[in-house]
């Protein structure tokens, strides 16, 4: 049983699901972390340098006690909604899906993950070549050569000018920086338009996939130990996905 996952199963994204936001929303608790922050700010200039073992024990004990108190209250508070919503289906999901997943990724954190560094480096190099080939190929398309002195496929501004000014493509949403060129927009343009617009939108999606995958692989190689093991941290109680 996991109290936070139980709240996630019942309330999903209706409000923040951390211990302190829940305690404040449901039990009107005060900000009992404030005393810790006051002590830490006295001793450290940057939040990144905070060390909780520097807090006086009389303050830390009170904080830990309130953490335990509100965790227990939250556990008791969620039992009835968890069992009754959708005729118990939510409780079943918590038991059969969320908890086994939690246990599986916890084991992965403890055991570490082995990677094939040679294969990973080779795949990374292949992705880098693919990305460069896509960028070069797109820049040689006549409608781009004729309208841009220098075209950057990673530039939102260049893509906005190309699709909505040069190619006169129908817009599909707007952001603070102009008409959207996000991945969903590119997929729609590829599916719904023809000719250069469809082809280039597809290449933009492929380029971005390569860039994203490169980022993951570089992080793997940078964070592995000398035996090619990674120590993963899934931030299970911090992620919203």
PDB file of C-alpha atoms in Angstrom:
ATOM      1  CA  UNK A   1       0.000   0.000   0.000  1.00  0.00           C
ATOM      2  CA  UNK A   2       1.269   3.490  -0.845  1.00  0.00           C
ATOM      3  CA  UNK A   3      -0.610   6.539   0.431  1.00  0.00           C
ATOM      4  CA  UNK A   4       0.487   8.929  -2.300  1.00  0.00           C
ATOM      5  CA  UNK A   5      -0.317   6.485  -5.092  1.00  0.00           C
ATOM      6  CA  UNK A   6      -3.725   5.926  -3.504  1.00  0.00           C
ATOM      7  CA  UNK A   7      -4.402   9.679  -3.713  1.00  0.00           C
ATOM      8  CA  UNK A   8      -3.159   9.734  -7.280  1.00  0.00           C
ATOM      9  CA  UNK A   9      -5.559   6.893  -8.150  1.00  0.00           C
ATOM     10  CA  UNK A  10      -8.515   8.738  -6.619  1.00  0.00           C
ATOM     11  CA  UNK A  11      -7.817  12.385  -7.467  1.00  0.00           C
ATOM     12  CA  UNK A  12      -5.380  12.162 -10.403  1.00  0.00           C
ATOM     13  CA  UNK A  13      -4.441  15.785 -11.264  1.00  0.00           C
ATOM     14  CA  UNK A  14      -7.158  17.715  -9.435  1.00  0.00           C
ATOM     15  CA  UNK A  15      -4.540  19.297  -7.152  1.00  0.00           C
ATOM     16  CA  UNK A  16      -0.956  18.848  -5.972  1.00  0.00           C
ATOM     17  CA  UNK A  17      -0.455  15.403  -4.451  1.00  0.00           C
ATOM     18  CA  UNK A  18       2.631  15.963  -2.296  1.00  0.00           C
ATOM     19  CA  UNK A  19       2.353  15.343   1.435  1.00  0.00           C
ATOM     20  CA  UNK A  20       2.368  19.012   2.448  1.00  0.00           C
ATOM     21  CA  UNK A  21      -0.059  20.292  -0.244  1.00  0.00           C
ATOM     22  CA  UNK A  22      -2.452  17.449   0.645  1.00  0.00           C
ATOM     23  CA  UNK A  23      -2.174  18.177   4.360  1.00  0.00           C
ATOM     24  CA  UNK A  24      -2.863  21.850   3.689  1.00  0.00           C
ATOM     25  CA  UNK A  25      -5.793  21.243   1.326  1.00  0.00           C
ATOM     26  CA  UNK A  26      -7.489  18.509   3.354  1.00  0.00           C
ATOM     27  CA  UNK A  27      -6.574  19.289   6.977  1.00  0.00           C
ATOM     28  CA  UNK A  28      -5.697  23.006   6.790  1.00  0.00           C
ATOM     29  CA  UNK A  29      -2.244  22.367   8.209  1.00  0.00           C
ATOM     30  CA  UNK A  30       0.226  25.202   8.709  1.00  0.00           C
ATOM     31  CA  UNK A  31       3.505  25.355   6.780  1.00  0.00           C
ATOM     32  CA  UNK A  32       5.474  23.260   9.262  1.00  0.00           C
ATOM     33  CA  UNK A  33       8.483  23.148   6.931  1.00  0.00           C
ATOM     34  CA  UNK A  34       9.068  26.867   7.443  1.00  0.00           C
ATOM     35  CA  UNK A  35      11.146  26.396  10.614  1.00  0.00           C
ATOM     36  CA  UNK A  36      13.525  24.103   8.697  1.00  0.00           C
ATOM     37  CA  UNK A  37      13.871  26.603   5.876  1.00  0.00           C
ATOM     38  CA  UNK A  38      14.678  29.419   8.316  1.00  0.00           C
ATOM     39  CA  UNK A  39      17.532  27.362   9.794  1.00  0.00           C
ATOM     40  CA  UNK A  40      18.843  26.331   6.379  1.00  0.00           C
ATOM     41  CA  UNK A  41      18.783  29.880   5.035  1.00  0.00           C
ATOM     42  CA  UNK A  42      20.841  30.997   8.030  1.00  0.00           C
ATOM     43  CA  UNK A  43      23.579  28.482   7.228  1.00  0.00           C
ATOM     44  CA  UNK A  44      23.580  28.275   3.425  1.00  0.00           C
ATOM     45  CA  UNK A  45      23.460  30.965   0.756  1.00  0.00           C
ATOM     46  CA  UNK A  46      22.207  28.639  -1.974  1.00  0.00           C
ATOM     47  CA  UNK A  47      19.314  26.195  -1.774  1.00  0.00           C
ATOM     48  CA  UNK A  48      21.403  23.681  -3.692  1.00  0.00           C
ATOM     49  CA  UNK A  49      23.790  23.543  -0.706  1.00  0.00           C
ATOM     50  CA  UNK A  50      21.130  22.768   1.900  1.00  0.00           C
ATOM     51  CA  UNK A  51      22.035  19.885   4.235  1.00  0.00           C
ATOM     52  CA  UNK A  52      19.249  18.665   6.460  1.00  0.00           C
ATOM     53  CA  UNK A  53      21.669  17.071   8.931  1.00  0.00           C
ATOM     54  CA  UNK A  54      22.668  20.620   9.920  1.00  0.00           C
ATOM     55  CA  UNK A  55      19.221  21.335  11.397  1.00  0.00           C
ATOM     56  CA  UNK A  56      18.980  21.261  15.223  1.00  0.00           C
ATOM     57  CA  UNK A  57      17.376  18.011  16.374  1.00  0.00           C
ATOM     58  CA  UNK A  58      14.613  19.695  18.382  1.00  0.00           C
ATOM     59  CA  UNK A  59      13.377  21.364  15.180  1.00  0.00           C
ATOM     60  CA  UNK A  60      13.907  18.313  13.001  1.00  0.00           C
ATOM     61  CA  UNK A  61      12.076  15.989  15.409  1.00  0.00           C
ATOM     62  CA  UNK A  62       9.005  18.215  15.310  1.00  0.00           C
ATOM     63  CA  UNK A  63       9.099  18.293  11.515  1.00  0.00           C
ATOM     64  CA  UNK A  64       9.478  14.501  11.242  1.00  0.00           C
ATOM     65  CA  UNK A  65       6.692  13.969  13.757  1.00  0.00           C
ATOM     66  CA  UNK A  66       4.271  16.147  11.785  1.00  0.00           C
ATOM     67  CA  UNK A  67       5.253  14.341   8.577  1.00  0.00           C
ATOM     68  CA  UNK A  68       4.336  11.022  10.211  1.00  0.00           C
ATOM     69  CA  UNK A  69       1.150  12.427  11.732  1.00  0.00           C
ATOM     70  CA  UNK A  70      -0.206  13.772   8.444  1.00  0.00           C
ATOM     71  CA  UNK A  71       0.846  10.665   6.522  1.00  0.00           C
ATOM     72  CA  UNK A  72      -1.257   8.574   8.926  1.00  0.00           C
ATOM     73  CA  UNK A  73      -4.217  10.969   8.659  1.00  0.00           C
ATOM     74  CA  UNK A  74      -3.991  10.891   4.863  1.00  0.00           C
ATOM     75  CA  UNK A  75      -3.913   7.097   4.871  1.00  0.00           C
ATOM     76  CA  UNK A  76      -7.062   6.895   7.016  1.00  0.00           C
ATOM     77  CA  UNK A  77      -8.768   9.600   4.953  1.00  0.00           C
ATOM     78  CA  UNK A  78      -8.319   7.855   1.595  1.00  0.00           C
ATOM     79  CA  UNK A  79      -9.406   4.328   2.532  1.00  0.00           C
ATOM     80  CA  UNK A  80     -13.149   4.840   2.011  1.00  0.00           C
ATOM     81  CA  UNK A  81     -12.950   6.803  -1.299  1.00  0.00           C
ATOM     82  CA  UNK A  82     -10.401   4.332  -2.632  1.00  0.00           C
ATOM     83  CA  UNK A  83     -12.665   1.368  -1.946  1.00  0.00           C
ATOM     84  CA  UNK A  84     -15.939   2.904  -3.186  1.00  0.00           C
ATOM     85  CA  UNK A  85     -15.117   4.913  -6.331  1.00  0.00           C
ATOM     86  CA  UNK A  86     -16.209   3.117  -9.508  1.00  0.00           C
ATOM     87  CA  UNK A  87     -17.358   0.105  -7.477  1.00  0.00           C
ATOM     88  CA  UNK A  88     -13.864  -0.632  -6.223  1.00  0.00           C
ATOM     89  CA  UNK A  89     -12.165  -0.509  -9.622  1.00  0.00           C
ATOM     90  CA  UNK A  90      -9.834   2.280  -8.469  1.00  0.00           C
ATOM     91  CA  UNK A  91      -8.782   0.229  -5.457  1.00  0.00           C
ATOM     92  CA  UNK A  92      -8.183  -2.733  -7.759  1.00  0.00           C
ATOM     93  CA  UNK A  93      -6.018  -0.584 -10.064  1.00  0.00           C
ATOM     94  CA  UNK A  94      -3.976   0.590  -7.076  1.00  0.00           C
ATOM     95  CA  UNK A  95      -3.409  -3.009  -5.998  1.00  0.00           C
ATOM     96  CA  UNK A  96      -2.871  -4.708  -9.368  1.00  0.00           C
ATOM     97  CA  UNK A  97      -1.123  -1.964 -11.376  1.00  0.00           C
ATOM     98  CA  UNK A  98       0.316   0.902  -9.343  1.00  0.00           C
ATOM     99  CA  UNK A  99       1.852  -1.099  -6.510  1.00  0.00           C
ATOM    100  CA  UNK A 100       3.496  -3.777  -8.714  1.00  0.00           C
ATOM    101  CA  UNK A 101       4.935  -0.994 -10.895  1.00  0.00           C
ATOM    102  CA  UNK A 102       6.257   0.791  -7.815  1.00  0.00           C
ATOM    103  CA  UNK A 103       7.918  -2.411  -6.609  1.00  0.00           C
ATOM    104  CA  UNK A 104       9.420  -3.146 -10.041  1.00  0.00           C
ATOM    105  CA  UNK A 105      11.041   0.238 -10.496  1.00  0.00           C
ATOM    106  CA  UNK A 106      12.219   0.236  -6.869  1.00  0.00           C
ATOM    107  CA  UNK A 107      14.037  -3.034  -7.619  1.00  0.00           C
ATOM    108  CA  UNK A 108      15.554  -1.462 -10.715  1.00  0.00           C
ATOM    109  CA  UNK A 109      16.847   1.410  -8.585  1.00  0.00           C
ATOM    110  CA  UNK A 110      18.405  -1.008  -6.106  1.00  0.00           C
ATOM    111  CA  UNK A 111      19.885  -3.386  -8.687  1.00  0.00           C
ATOM    112  CA  UNK A 112      21.203  -0.733 -11.121  1.00  0.00           C
ATOM    113  CA  UNK A 113      20.938  -1.087 -14.890  1.00  0.00           C
ATOM    114  CA  UNK A 114      23.705  -2.394 -17.118  1.00  0.00           C
ATOM    115  CA  UNK A 115      24.229  -0.778 -20.520  1.00  0.00           C
ATOM    116  CA  UNK A 116      26.284  -1.868 -23.504  1.00  0.00           C
ATOM    117  CA  UNK A 117      28.515   1.191 -23.764  1.00  0.00           C
ATOM    118  CA  UNK A 118      29.992   0.202 -27.133  1.00  0.00           C
ATOM    119  CA  UNK A 119      26.583  -0.322 -28.732  1.00  0.00           C
ATOM    120  CA  UNK A 120      25.237   2.862 -27.132  1.00  0.00           C
ATOM    121  CA  UNK A 121      28.137   4.925 -28.464  1.00  0.00           C
ATOM    122  CA  UNK A 122      27.653   3.422 -31.927  1.00  0.00           C
ATOM    123  CA  UNK A 123      23.949   4.175 -31.918  1.00  0.00           C
ATOM    124  CA  UNK A 124      24.657   7.716 -30.703  1.00  0.00           C
ATOM    125  CA  UNK A 125      27.064   8.271 -33.605  1.00  0.00           C
ATOM    126  CA  UNK A 126      24.469   6.924 -36.046  1.00  0.00           C
ATOM    127  CA  UNK A 127      21.840   9.314 -34.663  1.00  0.00           C
ATOM    128  CA  UNK A 128      24.229  12.257 -34.998  1.00  0.00           C
ATOM    129  CA  UNK A 129      24.812  11.373 -38.665  1.00  0.00           C
ATOM    130  CA  UNK A 130      21.077  10.943 -39.244  1.00  0.00           C
ATOM    131  CA  UNK A 131      20.355  14.338 -37.703  1.00  0.00           C
ATOM    132  CA  UNK A 132      22.973  16.027 -39.870  1.00  0.00           C
ATOM    133  CA  UNK A 133      21.709  14.269 -43.007  1.00  0.00           C
ATOM    134  CA  UNK A 134      18.134  15.374 -42.321  1.00  0.00           C
ATOM    135  CA  UNK A 135      19.199  18.991 -41.775  1.00  0.00           C
ATOM    136  CA  UNK A 136      21.356  19.019 -44.924  1.00  0.00           C
ATOM    137  CA  UNK A 137      18.672  17.360 -47.054  1.00  0.00           C
ATOM    138  CA  UNK A 138      15.951  19.764 -45.963  1.00  0.00           C
ATOM    139  CA  UNK A 139      18.140  22.821 -46.592  1.00  0.00           C
ATOM    140  CA  UNK A 140      18.560  21.705 -50.221  1.00  0.00           C
ATOM    141  CA  UNK A 141      14.816  21.709 -50.978  1.00  0.00           C
ATOM    142  CA  UNK A 142      14.165  24.446 -53.601  1.00  0.00           C
ATOM    143  CA  UNK A 143      11.484  26.335 -51.634  1.00  0.00           C
ATOM    144  CA  UNK A 144      13.978  26.688 -48.764  1.00  0.00           C
ATOM    145  CA  UNK A 145      17.023  27.540 -50.884  1.00  0.00           C
ATOM    146  CA  UNK A 146      15.027  30.240 -52.658  1.00  0.00           C
ATOM    147  CA  UNK A 147      13.685  31.907 -49.498  1.00  0.00           C
ATOM    148  CA  UNK A 148      16.402  31.479 -46.872  1.00  0.00           C
ATOM    149  CA  UNK A 149      20.052  32.476 -46.938  1.00  0.00           C
ATOM    150  CA  UNK A 150      20.598  30.031 -44.072  1.00  0.00           C
ATOM    151  CA  UNK A 151      17.948  27.633 -42.775  1.00  0.00           C
ATOM    152  CA  UNK A 152      18.060  26.014 -39.330  1.00  0.00           C
ATOM    153  CA  UNK A 153      15.617  23.120 -38.964  1.00  0.00           C
ATOM    154  CA  UNK A 154      15.848  23.453 -35.176  1.00  0.00           C
ATOM    155  CA  UNK A 155      14.769  27.112 -35.261  1.00  0.00           C
ATOM    156  CA  UNK A 156      11.134  27.777 -34.364  1.00  0.00           C
ATOM    157  CA  UNK A 157      11.346  31.144 -36.107  1.00  0.00           C
ATOM    158  CA  UNK A 158      12.628  29.556 -39.338  1.00  0.00           C
ATOM    159  CA  UNK A 159       9.897  26.920 -39.258  1.00  0.00           C
ATOM    160  CA  UNK A 160       7.178  29.518 -38.666  1.00  0.00           C
ATOM    161  CA  UNK A 161       8.381  31.567 -41.641  1.00  0.00           C
ATOM    162  CA  UNK A 162       8.669  28.494 -43.856  1.00  0.00           C
ATOM    163  CA  UNK A 163       5.310  26.878 -43.152  1.00  0.00           C
ATOM    164  CA  UNK A 164       3.067  29.886 -42.609  1.00  0.00           C
ATOM    165  CA  UNK A 165       4.614  32.565 -44.840  1.00  0.00           C
ATOM    166  CA  UNK A 166       6.418  30.727 -47.625  1.00  0.00           C
ATOM    167  CA  UNK A 167       4.241  27.605 -47.945  1.00  0.00           C
ATOM    168  CA  UNK A 168       1.026  29.299 -46.729  1.00  0.00           C
ATOM    169  CA  UNK A 169       0.083  26.328 -44.559  1.00  0.00           C
ATOM    170  CA  UNK A 170      -3.047  26.623 -42.398  1.00  0.00           C
ATOM    171  CA  UNK A 171      -2.115  27.414 -38.794  1.00  0.00           C
ATOM    172  CA  UNK A 172      -3.025  24.927 -36.084  1.00  0.00           C
ATOM    173  CA  UNK A 173      -2.603  26.753 -32.811  1.00  0.00           C
ATOM    174  CA  UNK A 174      -0.659  29.675 -31.396  1.00  0.00           C
ATOM    175  CA  UNK A 175       1.935  30.161 -28.658  1.00  0.00           C
ATOM    176  CA  UNK A 176       3.603  33.183 -27.080  1.00  0.00           C
ATOM    177  CA  UNK A 177       6.221  33.149 -29.856  1.00  0.00           C
ATOM    178  CA  UNK A 178       3.787  32.826 -32.766  1.00  0.00           C
ATOM    179  CA  UNK A 179       2.055  30.026 -34.601  1.00  0.00           C
ATOM    180  CA  UNK A 180       2.742  26.571 -33.183  1.00  0.00           C
ATOM    181  CA  UNK A 181       5.376  24.318 -34.720  1.00  0.00           C
ATOM    182  CA  UNK A 182       5.286  21.669 -31.983  1.00  0.00           C
ATOM    183  CA  UNK A 183       5.368  17.954 -32.721  1.00  0.00           C
ATOM    184  CA  UNK A 184       1.588  17.583 -32.890  1.00  0.00           C
ATOM    185  CA  UNK A 185       1.361  20.449 -35.374  1.00  0.00           C
ATOM    186  CA  UNK A 186       4.110  18.919 -37.511  1.00  0.00           C
ATOM    187  CA  UNK A 187       2.304  15.563 -37.521  1.00  0.00           C
ATOM    188  CA  UNK A 188      -0.949  17.219 -38.584  1.00  0.00           C
ATOM    189  CA  UNK A 189       0.786  19.118 -41.382  1.00  0.00           C
ATOM    190  CA  UNK A 190       2.414  15.897 -42.575  1.00  0.00           C
ATOM    191  CA  UNK A 191      -0.923  14.061 -42.573  1.00  0.00           C
ATOM    192  CA  UNK A 192      -3.169  16.805 -43.935  1.00  0.00           C
ATOM    193  CA  UNK A 193      -0.979  18.785 -46.346  1.00  0.00           C
ATOM    194  CA  UNK A 194       0.755  17.764 -49.566  1.00  0.00           C
ATOM    195  CA  UNK A 195       4.066  18.306 -51.336  1.00  0.00           C
ATOM    196  CA  UNK A 196       6.916  20.136 -49.631  1.00  0.00           C
ATOM    197  CA  UNK A 197       4.867  21.024 -46.537  1.00  0.00           C
ATOM    198  CA  UNK A 198       4.036  17.385 -45.781  1.00  0.00           C
ATOM    199  CA  UNK A 199       7.551  16.141 -46.513  1.00  0.00           C
ATOM    200  CA  UNK A 200       9.356  18.815 -44.496  1.00  0.00           C
ATOM    201  CA  UNK A 201       7.006  18.395 -41.505  1.00  0.00           C
ATOM    202  CA  UNK A 202       7.817  14.682 -41.480  1.00  0.00           C
ATOM    203  CA  UNK A 203      11.541  15.455 -41.535  1.00  0.00           C
ATOM    204  CA  UNK A 204      11.143  17.914 -38.651  1.00  0.00           C
ATOM    205  CA  UNK A 205       9.529  15.157 -36.567  1.00  0.00           C
ATOM    206  CA  UNK A 206      12.336  12.726 -37.466  1.00  0.00           C
ATOM    207  CA  UNK A 207      14.985  15.345 -36.654  1.00  0.00           C
ATOM    208  CA  UNK A 208      13.481  16.049 -33.243  1.00  0.00           C
ATOM    209  CA  UNK A 209      13.246  12.337 -32.431  1.00  0.00           C
ATOM    210  CA  UNK A 210      16.934  11.957 -33.215  1.00  0.00           C
ATOM    211  CA  UNK A 211      17.850  14.959 -31.055  1.00  0.00           C
ATOM    212  CA  UNK A 212      15.786  13.662 -28.138  1.00  0.00           C
ATOM    213  CA  UNK A 213      17.269  10.178 -28.350  1.00  0.00           C
ATOM    214  CA  UNK A 214      20.778  11.652 -28.541  1.00  0.00           C
ATOM    215  CA  UNK A 215      20.123  13.451 -25.277  1.00  0.00           C
ATOM    216  CA  UNK A 216      19.111  10.231 -23.543  1.00  0.00           C
ATOM    217  CA  UNK A 217      22.103   8.268 -24.833  1.00  0.00           C
ATOM    218  CA  UNK A 218      24.591  10.997 -23.926  1.00  0.00           C
ATOM    219  CA  UNK A 219      23.173  11.060 -20.395  1.00  0.00           C
ATOM    220  CA  UNK A 220      23.546   7.272 -20.156  1.00  0.00           C
ATOM    221  CA  UNK A 221      27.204   7.429 -21.175  1.00  0.00           C
ATOM    222  CA  UNK A 222      27.977  10.411 -18.931  1.00  0.00           C
ATOM    223  CA  UNK A 223      26.362   8.887 -15.828  1.00  0.00           C
ATOM    224  CA  UNK A 224      27.428   5.239 -16.056  1.00  0.00           C
ATOM    225  CA  UNK A 225      30.097   3.973 -13.701  1.00  0.00           C
ATOM    226  CA  UNK A 226      33.330   2.294 -14.793  1.00  0.00           C
ATOM    227  CA  UNK A 227      31.553  -1.078 -14.934  1.00  0.00           C
ATOM    228  CA  UNK A 228      28.881   0.320 -17.289  1.00  0.00           C
ATOM    229  CA  UNK A 229      26.087   0.358 -14.713  1.00  0.00           C
ATOM    230  CA  UNK A 230      23.587   3.174 -14.272  1.00  0.00           C
ATOM    231  CA  UNK A 231      22.044   4.094 -10.925  1.00  0.00           C
ATOM    232  CA  UNK A 232      18.523   5.128 -11.950  1.00  0.00           C
ATOM    233  CA  UNK A 233      16.233   7.407  -9.986  1.00  0.00           C
ATOM    234  CA  UNK A 234      12.659   7.362 -11.233  1.00  0.00           C
ATOM    235  CA  UNK A 235      11.462  10.121  -8.849  1.00  0.00           C
ATOM    236  CA  UNK A 236       8.347   8.041  -8.328  1.00  0.00           C
ATOM    237  CA  UNK A 237       6.649  10.511  -6.033  1.00  0.00           C
ATOM    238  CA  UNK A 238       7.638  13.573  -8.022  1.00  0.00           C
ATOM    239  CA  UNK A 239       6.619  12.696 -11.552  1.00  0.00           C
ATOM    240  CA  UNK A 240       3.165  13.546 -12.934  1.00  0.00           C
ATOM    241  CA  UNK A 241       3.331  11.328 -16.016  1.00  0.00           C
TER     242      UNK A 241
END
